[in-house]
mmCIF file of C-alpha atoms in Angstrom:
data_model
loop_
_atom_site.group_PDB
_atom_site.id
_atom_site.type_symbol
_atom_site.label_atom_id
_atom_site.label_comp_id
_atom_site.label_asym_id
_atom_site.label_seq_id
_atom_site.Cartn_x
_atom_site.Cartn_y
_atom_site.Cartn_z
ATOM 1 C CA UNK A 19 13.703 14.972 190.477
ATOM 2 C CA UNK A 20 15.922 17.520 192.199
ATOM 3 C CA UNK A 21 15.648 21.294 191.944
ATOM 4 C CA UNK A 22 19.301 21.473 190.857
ATOM 5 C CA UNK A 23 18.467 19.254 187.857
ATOM 6 C CA UNK A 24 15.786 21.690 186.756
ATOM 7 C CA UNK A 25 18.122 24.639 187.226
ATOM 8 C CA UNK A 26 20.821 22.877 185.204
ATOM 9 C CA UNK A 27 18.334 22.044 182.467
ATOM 10 C CA UNK A 28 17.166 25.658 182.214
ATOM 11 C CA UNK A 29 20.706 26.969 181.720
ATOM 12 C CA UNK A 30 21.595 24.273 179.159
ATOM 13 C CA UNK A 31 18.331 24.977 177.320
ATOM 14 C CA UNK A 32 19.126 28.695 177.169
ATOM 15 C CA UNK A 33 22.707 28.176 176.002
ATOM 16 C CA UNK A 34 22.223 25.015 173.891
ATOM 17 C CA UNK A 35 25.890 24.388 174.596
ATOM 18 C CA UNK A 36 27.168 22.080 177.326
ATOM 19 C CA UNK A 37 30.562 23.779 177.557
ATOM 20 C CA UNK A 38 29.122 27.275 178.007
ATOM 21 C CA UNK A 39 26.419 26.048 180.370
ATOM 22 C CA UNK A 40 28.981 24.168 182.481
ATOM 23 C CA UNK A 41 31.084 27.337 182.762
ATOM 24 C CA UNK A 42 28.046 29.319 183.890
ATOM 25 C CA UNK A 43 27.023 26.678 186.428
ATOM 26 C CA UNK A 44 30.602 26.115 187.643
ATOM 27 C CA UNK A 45 30.241 22.392 186.944
ATOM 28 C CA UNK A 46 32.365 19.965 184.968
ATOM 29 C CA UNK A 47 30.943 19.052 181.579
ATOM 30 C CA UNK A 48 30.662 15.413 182.645
ATOM 31 C CA UNK A 49 28.714 16.308 185.806
ATOM 32 C CA UNK A 50 26.347 18.544 183.845
ATOM 33 C CA UNK A 51 25.832 15.931 181.112
ATOM 34 C CA UNK A 52 25.084 13.355 183.798
ATOM 35 C CA UNK A 53 22.536 15.659 185.424
ATOM 36 C CA UNK A 54 20.725 16.185 182.110
ATOM 37 C CA UNK A 55 20.860 12.464 181.297
ATOM 38 C CA UNK A 56 19.374 11.549 184.686
ATOM 39 C CA UNK A 57 16.587 14.098 184.207
ATOM 40 C CA UNK A 58 15.766 12.720 180.755
ATOM 41 C CA UNK A 59 15.812 9.179 182.148
ATOM 42 C CA UNK A 60 13.379 10.123 184.911
ATOM 43 C CA UNK A 61 11.064 11.892 182.477
ATOM 44 C CA UNK A 62 11.295 9.025 180.010
ATOM 45 C CA UNK A 63 11.926 11.252 177.005
ATOM 46 C CA UNK A 64 14.962 13.020 175.483
ATOM 47 C CA UNK A 65 14.880 16.781 175.889
ATOM 48 C CA UNK A 66 17.655 17.565 173.409
ATOM 49 C CA UNK A 67 18.735 16.415 169.979
ATOM 50 C CA UNK A 68 22.477 15.773 169.855
ATOM 51 C CA UNK A 69 24.193 16.256 166.505
ATOM 52 C CA UNK A 70 27.936 16.561 165.880
ATOM 53 C CA UNK A 71 28.644 17.535 169.499
ATOM 54 C CA UNK A 72 25.857 20.128 169.356
ATOM 55 C CA UNK A 73 22.922 19.953 171.734
ATOM 56 C CA UNK A 74 19.636 21.371 170.466
ATOM 57 C CA UNK A 75 16.405 21.655 172.429
ATOM 58 C CA UNK A 76 13.791 19.408 170.800
ATOM 59 C CA UNK A 77 9.998 19.716 170.914
ATOM 60 C CA UNK A 78 9.802 17.776 174.182
ATOM 61 C CA UNK A 79 12.466 20.001 175.685
ATOM 62 C CA UNK A 80 10.724 23.172 174.516
ATOM 63 C CA UNK A 81 7.480 22.001 176.100
ATOM 64 C CA UNK A 82 9.206 21.063 179.350
ATOM 65 C CA UNK A 83 11.263 24.273 179.560
ATOM 66 C CA UNK A 84 8.239 26.426 180.422
ATOM 67 C CA UNK A 85 7.167 23.947 183.105
ATOM 68 C CA UNK A 86 10.692 23.773 184.516
ATOM 69 C CA UNK A 87 10.864 27.551 184.851
ATOM 70 C CA UNK A 88 7.469 27.630 186.538
ATOM 71 C CA UNK A 89 8.460 24.870 188.975
ATOM 72 C CA UNK A 90 11.693 26.613 189.939
ATOM 73 C CA UNK A 91 9.889 29.936 190.364
ATOM 74 C CA UNK A 92 7.121 28.307 192.407
ATOM 75 C CA UNK A 93 9.682 26.630 194.656
ATOM 76 C CA UNK A 94 11.534 29.898 195.193
ATOM 77 C CA UNK A 95 8.264 31.753 195.814
ATOM 78 C CA UNK A 96 7.120 29.184 198.397
ATOM 79 C CA UNK A 97 10.480 29.135 200.153
ATOM 80 C CA UNK A 98 10.568 32.912 200.538
ATOM 81 C CA UNK A 99 6.935 33.086 201.621
ATOM 82 C CA UNK A 100 7.673 30.651 204.429
ATOM 83 C CA UNK A 101 10.599 32.756 205.573
ATOM 84 C CA UNK A 102 8.380 35.832 205.679
ATOM 85 C CA UNK A 103 5.700 33.949 207.617
ATOM 86 C CA UNK A 104 8.291 32.973 210.228
ATOM 87 C CA UNK A 105 9.333 36.596 210.713
ATOM 88 C CA UNK A 106 7.489 39.219 208.586
ATOM 89 C CA UNK A 107 9.536 42.096 210.023
ATOM 90 C CA UNK A 108 12.856 40.685 208.870
ATOM 91 C CA UNK A 109 14.170 39.896 205.424
ATOM 92 C CA UNK A 110 17.325 39.268 203.467
ATOM 93 C CA UNK A 111 18.413 40.419 200.026
ATOM 94 C CA UNK A 112 21.128 38.695 198.033
ATOM 95 C CA UNK A 113 23.004 40.698 195.420
ATOM 96 C CA UNK A 114 25.871 39.941 193.075
ATOM 97 C CA UNK A 115 28.014 42.491 191.266
ATOM 98 C CA UNK A 116 31.024 42.784 188.995
ATOM 99 C CA UNK A 117 34.346 43.389 190.737
ATOM 100 C CA UNK A 118 34.790 47.023 189.697
ATOM 101 C CA UNK A 119 31.554 48.030 191.441
ATOM 102 C CA UNK A 120 32.836 46.614 194.728
ATOM 103 C CA UNK A 121 35.423 49.352 195.267
ATOM 104 C CA UNK A 122 33.063 52.238 195.969
ATOM 105 C CA UNK A 123 29.612 52.013 194.348
ATOM 106 C CA UNK A 124 28.214 48.929 196.118
ATOM 107 C CA UNK A 125 29.648 49.836 199.551
ATOM 108 C CA UNK A 126 28.063 53.301 199.265
ATOM 109 C CA UNK A 127 24.676 51.851 198.270
ATOM 110 C CA UNK A 128 24.796 49.271 201.065
ATOM 111 C CA UNK A 129 25.587 51.915 203.668
ATOM 112 C CA UNK A 130 22.693 54.160 202.638
ATOM 113 C CA UNK A 131 20.219 51.282 202.351
ATOM 114 C CA UNK A 132 21.143 49.928 205.779
ATOM 115 C CA UNK A 133 20.574 53.380 207.277
ATOM 116 C CA UNK A 134 17.095 53.496 205.719
ATOM 117 C CA UNK A 135 16.159 49.833 206.323
ATOM 118 C CA UNK A 136 18.226 48.520 209.258
ATOM 119 C CA UNK A 137 16.037 45.437 209.780
ATOM 120 C CA UNK A 138 16.941 43.939 206.395
ATOM 121 C CA UNK A 139 20.150 41.980 205.880
ATOM 122 C CA UNK A 140 22.222 41.945 202.708
ATOM 123 C CA UNK A 141 24.218 39.061 201.277
ATOM 124 C CA UNK A 142 26.948 40.265 198.908
ATOM 125 C CA UNK A 143 29.082 38.456 196.369
ATOM 126 C CA UNK A 144 31.444 39.549 193.610
ATOM 127 C CA UNK A 145 31.731 37.729 190.310
ATOM 128 C CA UNK A 146 32.060 37.875 186.560
ATOM 129 C CA UNK A 147 29.043 39.016 184.535
ATOM 130 C CA UNK A 148 28.457 35.469 183.276
ATOM 131 C CA UNK A 149 28.412 34.073 186.821
ATOM 132 C CA UNK A 150 25.965 36.741 187.947
ATOM 133 C CA UNK A 151 23.579 35.828 185.125
ATOM 134 C CA UNK A 152 23.819 32.156 186.066
ATOM 135 C CA UNK A 153 22.991 32.990 189.696
ATOM 136 C CA UNK A 154 19.983 35.022 188.593
ATOM 137 C CA UNK A 155 18.669 32.315 186.272
ATOM 138 C CA UNK A 156 18.982 29.689 189.014
ATOM 139 C CA UNK A 157 17.476 31.933 191.736
ATOM 140 C CA UNK A 158 20.695 31.968 193.748
ATOM 141 C CA UNK A 159 20.596 35.759 194.069
ATOM 142 C CA UNK A 160 17.805 38.345 193.972
ATOM 143 C CA UNK A 161 19.632 41.080 192.055
ATOM 144 C CA UNK A 162 22.621 41.454 189.813
ATOM 145 C CA UNK A 163 24.599 44.621 189.142
ATOM 146 C CA UNK A 164 26.760 44.779 186.074
ATOM 147 C CA UNK A 165 27.119 45.134 182.367
ATOM 148 C CA UNK A 166 24.963 43.302 179.852
ATOM 149 C CA UNK A 167 26.660 39.924 179.489
ATOM 150 C CA UNK A 168 23.788 38.517 177.456
ATOM 151 C CA UNK A 169 20.098 39.333 177.166
ATOM 152 C CA UNK A 170 17.788 36.622 178.507
ATOM 153 C CA UNK A 171 14.020 37.021 177.993
ATOM 154 C CA UNK A 172 13.207 36.059 181.589
ATOM 155 C CA UNK A 173 15.480 38.740 183.048
ATOM 156 C CA UNK A 174 14.610 42.402 183.473
ATOM 157 C CA UNK A 175 17.395 44.922 182.841
ATOM 158 C CA UNK A 176 17.084 48.453 184.252
ATOM 159 C CA UNK A 177 19.827 50.931 183.376
ATOM 160 C CA UNK A 178 20.969 52.641 186.586
ATOM 161 C CA UNK A 179 23.722 54.826 185.166
ATOM 162 C CA UNK A 180 26.343 55.029 182.439
ATOM 163 C CA UNK A 181 29.893 54.551 183.659
ATOM 164 C CA UNK A 182 32.793 56.096 181.758
ATOM 165 C CA UNK A 183 35.882 53.942 181.354
ATOM 166 C CA UNK A 184 38.965 56.125 181.817
ATOM 167 C CA UNK A 185 42.703 55.711 181.459
ATOM 168 C CA UNK A 186 44.700 55.836 184.687
ATOM 169 C CA UNK A 187 48.398 56.258 185.372
ATOM 170 C CA UNK A 188 50.587 56.668 188.429
ATOM 171 C CA UNK A 189 50.442 60.184 189.878
ATOM 172 C CA UNK A 190 54.037 60.869 188.758
ATOM 173 C CA UNK A 191 53.657 59.357 185.273
ATOM 174 C CA UNK A 192 54.618 61.711 182.378
ATOM 175 C CA UNK A 193 51.150 61.310 180.844
ATOM 176 C CA UNK A 194 49.593 63.120 183.802
ATOM 177 C CA UNK A 195 51.477 66.364 183.114
ATOM 178 C CA UNK A 196 51.099 66.504 179.332
ATOM 179 C CA UNK A 197 47.533 65.293 178.836
ATOM 180 C CA UNK A 198 45.516 64.964 176.737
ATOM 181 C CA UNK A 199 47.657 62.315 175.133
ATOM 182 C CA UNK A 200 47.180 60.852 171.668
ATOM 183 C CA UNK A 201 46.120 57.310 170.891
ATOM 184 C CA UNK A 202 49.548 56.847 169.272
ATOM 185 C CA UNK A 203 51.193 57.576 172.631
ATOM 186 C CA UNK A 204 48.833 55.177 174.367
ATOM 187 C CA UNK A 205 49.642 52.412 171.852
ATOM 188 C CA UNK A 206 53.350 52.681 172.661
ATOM 189 C CA UNK A 207 52.895 52.550 176.451
ATOM 190 C CA UNK A 208 52.967 49.316 178.524
ATOM 191 C CA UNK A 209 49.336 48.362 179.140
ATOM 192 C CA UNK A 210 47.817 46.301 181.953
ATOM 193 C CA UNK A 211 44.698 44.360 181.019
ATOM 194 C CA UNK A 212 41.910 42.310 182.556
ATOM 195 C CA UNK A 213 41.125 38.632 182.707
ATOM 196 C CA UNK A 214 40.235 37.239 179.252
ATOM 197 C CA UNK A 215 36.504 36.772 178.824
ATOM 198 C CA UNK A 216 35.496 39.537 181.230
ATOM 199 C CA UNK A 217 33.083 42.134 179.895
ATOM 200 C CA UNK A 218 35.461 45.049 180.446
ATOM 201 C CA UNK A 219 38.231 43.351 178.483
ATOM 202 C CA UNK A 220 35.760 42.570 175.692
ATOM 203 C CA UNK A 221 34.691 46.227 175.633
ATOM 204 C CA UNK A 222 38.285 47.484 175.472
ATOM 205 C CA UNK A 223 39.307 44.947 172.812
ATOM 206 C CA UNK A 224 36.285 45.870 170.702
ATOM 207 C CA UNK A 225 36.947 49.606 171.056
ATOM 208 C CA UNK A 226 40.553 49.465 169.900
ATOM 209 C CA UNK A 227 39.980 46.774 167.285
ATOM 210 C CA UNK A 228 37.348 48.991 165.642
ATOM 211 C CA UNK A 229 40.038 51.677 165.285
ATOM 212 C CA UNK A 230 42.656 49.210 164.033
ATOM 213 C CA UNK A 231 44.695 49.832 167.141
ATOM 214 C CA UNK A 232 46.589 47.364 169.312
ATOM 215 C CA UNK A 233 47.667 48.114 172.854
ATOM 216 C CA UNK A 234 51.054 46.929 174.104
ATOM 217 C CA UNK A 235 49.829 44.544 176.825
ATOM 218 C CA UNK A 236 52.478 43.559 179.360
ATOM 219 C CA UNK A 237 50.223 42.014 182.038
ATOM 220 C CA UNK A 238 46.912 40.267 181.520
ATOM 221 C CA UNK A 239 44.521 38.142 183.535
ATOM 222 C CA UNK A 240 44.257 40.357 186.593
ATOM 223 C CA UNK A 241 41.451 41.723 188.746
ATOM 224 C CA UNK A 242 41.052 45.433 189.334
ATOM 225 C CA UNK A 243 42.908 45.601 192.681
ATOM 226 C CA UNK A 244 46.043 44.045 191.189
ATOM 227 C CA UNK A 245 45.779 46.251 188.111
ATOM 228 C CA UNK A 246 45.602 49.408 190.215
ATOM 229 C CA UNK A 247 48.563 48.220 192.294
ATOM 230 C CA UNK A 248 50.720 47.743 189.190
ATOM 231 C CA UNK A 249 49.686 51.137 187.820
ATOM 232 C CA UNK A 250 50.728 52.782 191.094
ATOM 233 C CA UNK A 251 54.163 51.187 190.706
ATOM 234 C CA UNK A 252 54.480 52.610 187.167
ATOM 235 C CA UNK A 253 54.406 49.161 185.557
ATOM 236 C CA UNK A 254 52.012 50.470 182.950
ATOM 237 C CA UNK A 255 48.703 52.234 182.402
ATOM 238 C CA UNK A 256 45.195 50.770 182.502
ATOM 239 C CA UNK A 257 41.521 51.529 182.013
ATOM 240 C CA UNK A 258 39.115 51.416 184.951
ATOM 241 C CA UNK A 259 35.613 52.680 185.694
ATOM 242 C CA UNK A 260 35.499 56.419 186.365
ATOM 243 C CA UNK A 261 33.179 55.792 189.322
ATOM 244 C CA UNK A 262 36.008 54.227 191.348
ATOM 245 C CA UNK A 263 38.893 56.612 190.575
ATOM 246 C CA UNK A 264 38.112 59.056 193.389
ATOM 247 C CA UNK A 265 38.356 56.262 195.975
ATOM 248 C CA UNK A 266 41.943 55.325 195.031
ATOM 249 C CA UNK A 267 45.049 57.262 196.068
ATOM 250 C CA UNK A 268 48.225 57.379 194.004
ATOM 251 C CA UNK A 269 46.647 57.352 190.538
ATOM 252 C CA UNK A 270 45.365 60.015 188.167
ATOM 253 C CA UNK A 271 42.978 60.059 185.237
ATOM 254 C CA UNK A 272 44.518 60.743 181.837
ATOM 255 C CA UNK A 273 42.483 62.167 178.973
ATOM 256 C CA UNK A 274 43.018 60.487 175.604
ATOM 257 C CA UNK A 275 42.268 62.740 172.655
ATOM 258 C CA UNK A 276 39.319 61.485 170.609
ATOM 259 C CA UNK A 277 38.603 58.466 172.805
ATOM 260 C CA UNK A 278 35.361 57.936 174.746
ATOM 261 C CA UNK A 279 34.513 54.556 176.289
ATOM 262 C CA UNK A 280 31.292 54.010 178.220
ATOM 263 C CA UNK A 281 29.318 51.097 179.599
ATOM 264 C CA UNK A 282 25.797 50.938 181.038
ATOM 265 C CA UNK A 283 25.356 49.518 184.539
ATOM 266 C CA UNK A 284 22.169 47.503 184.977
ATOM 267 C CA UNK A 285 20.058 46.350 187.887
ATOM 268 C CA UNK A 286 19.003 42.839 186.810
ATOM 269 C CA UNK A 287 16.424 40.454 188.253
ATOM 270 C CA UNK A 288 13.961 37.779 187.172
ATOM 271 C CA UNK A 289 10.841 39.143 185.456
ATOM 272 C CA UNK A 290 8.489 36.507 186.826
ATOM 273 C CA UNK A 291 10.447 35.390 189.866
ATOM 274 C CA UNK A 292 9.160 36.078 193.342
ATOM 275 C CA UNK A 293 10.606 39.109 195.116
ATOM 276 C CA UNK A 294 10.265 39.254 198.887
ATOM 277 C CA UNK A 295 9.173 42.402 200.707
ATOM 278 C CA UNK A 296 12.816 43.059 201.524
ATOM 279 C CA UNK A 297 13.853 42.656 197.882
ATOM 280 C CA UNK A 298 11.041 44.924 196.687
ATOM 281 C CA UNK A 299 12.127 47.555 199.200
ATOM 282 C CA UNK A 300 15.709 47.325 197.942
ATOM 283 C CA UNK A 301 14.628 47.621 194.309
ATOM 284 C CA UNK A 302 12.515 50.683 195.085
ATOM 285 C CA UNK A 303 15.449 52.233 196.932
ATOM 286 C CA UNK A 304 17.779 51.689 193.964
ATOM 287 C CA UNK A 305 15.306 53.133 191.467
ATOM 288 C CA UNK A 306 14.629 56.195 193.607
ATOM 289 C CA UNK A 307 18.331 56.762 194.245
ATOM 290 C CA UNK A 308 19.000 56.857 190.492
ATOM 291 C CA UNK A 309 15.903 58.914 189.755
ATOM 292 C CA UNK A 310 13.926 56.088 188.180
ATOM 293 C CA UNK A 311 10.269 55.397 188.624
ATOM 294 C CA UNK A 312 9.410 52.190 190.473
#
């Protein structure tokens, strides 16, 4: 039995959907199905009931799920303890965050933390909210920063701050001079949107759908750096997190009358998973920085 098999099983058990689980784990559906099949073969019992292409955790699977989580957590705990025994004065923290936080928020936090705790090292990676959750569930990273992709009972979500989502335009765009603009004006303007399936796109789609509004999307499927670049060239307008606007030259915020869009930003980690001394120090730093109690 391999640790990766247990990690794969946990994600499939949570999702009860091979396609969604494969996307989270960045595996092909055939590779994931083979991993689950091999695990069931080794255990000598099916863990799922399969009906009409659906995969449902059965009573054996439900019983094994708790043990699987404990085994993965114990392995991670033991591995980190050994690292600390080798060098108790050093430590590493792995964090993952959504792309928009990488422009200013995460770099600022990293700089301050490194000034306070220079002996600790940080491993950073950007990703979609779904990928971050997968990395947390499989103990690939210690902490995740982002929006609430989906609530999992074994994860702890701490709200750090609420980020406003604001409209931006090129500095010489007509909207900048005559703001606030109306939603009617916004509907008629070329709009630049995010990659389908990302949490920010879902939030924007939900916001305008609830008002029976449809934005005139001319570009879609882009990350924030490309979106900002197109806005600067007056190819359209876009929504981005207010927390990053001040770090970008050549764009301006535009007020939209009667429109407020916000999203909470969470610090996420395993509830029962082992946190090293370095990780605990980082968590305490984050909570104190945002005025939370540890």
